[in-house]
């Protein structure tokens, strides 16, 4: 079988310098021999915390960074040695508002990037209006990008990334910072790209997004692949597990440590929502730990308690939560 992407024993090391007077150099291993493959026409998700190696991986695969060792092939081409052969067949889309010229109109941005790819003007005249319509900017193409909302800018980023009609698209956190409606619209565009036969590699911090979009997901942490499966396959890691969520004030690390050592607790994660903290406790067994957890959190002001069905996020927490 011919894969769209093949990664074998891929490593990447950086050299950093610490200190001002007594400078010391040391190596940081961003990738530690990762391996995976992506099928043609697949949406493949790469999930992990900050510093896990996601962006390093996507930069190597999109020819922006050289690996230290190992092999990275995209469409059969070595991403470092055959970068020139590959670049016309791929494109990348970063989240946020980079890679656009704000003082140009949306249409002029697309003309500019078309010229960079040396796309014939006759093709541009047909392709640019099609892309503008696909990303929902028809009627606004003559306006300067600086007047656009964040969601509109990100949709234009998608159009820019499609200007060379790539076979593979790398998307690095494409919905970051978008409101729920903007993020939903962008997910709809990503699904349309799959319907058109595109292969997509997606990095995201949003578990529901990966669950909705991705055919398969790799979870990376500390430069290593911790698991690789379909979203439903990864969720099986939480079969027989219960999820207890406690929303409270004044939750500190001492409390979290005490909760973590309760019987049958497998993973604990805490996240801030407004002024509250939500403590997510994943545990196994038939014994409900709610009463024990409440006793430990006696000094906190508890707003609500909830049990819920396991999700991809819970599988993620089980795999990397303790290391975040």
Short mmCIF file of N, CA, C and O in Angstrom, two decimals, residues 68 82 135 219 237:
data_model
loop_
_atom_site.label_atom_id
_atom_site.label_comp_id
_atom_site.label_asym_id
_atom_site.label_seq_id
_atom_site.Cartn_x
_atom_site.Cartn_y
_atom_site.Cartn_z
N UNK A 68 16.81 15.36 12.48
CA UNK A 68 18.16 14.97 12.92
C UNK A 68 18.50 13.58 12.40
O UNK A 68 19.60 13.33 11.92
N UNK A 82 14.34 15.97 -0.95
CA UNK A 82 13.56 16.21 -2.18
C UNK A 82 12.51 17.29 -1.96
O UNK A 82 11.42 17.24 -2.53
N UNK A 135 -14.87 29.16 0.80
CA UNK A 135 -14.62 29.54 2.19
C UNK A 135 -15.59 30.61 2.70
O UNK A 135 -15.42 31.16 3.79
N UNK A 219 -1.57 10.28 19.64
CA UNK A 219 -1.34 11.12 20.81
C UNK A 219 0.15 11.13 21.10
O UNK A 219 0.77 10.08 21.29
N UNK A 237 -9.99 2.81 25.73
CA UNK A 237 -9.07 2.84 26.86
C UNK A 237 -9.77 3.23 28.15
O UNK A 237 -9.27 2.98 29.25
#
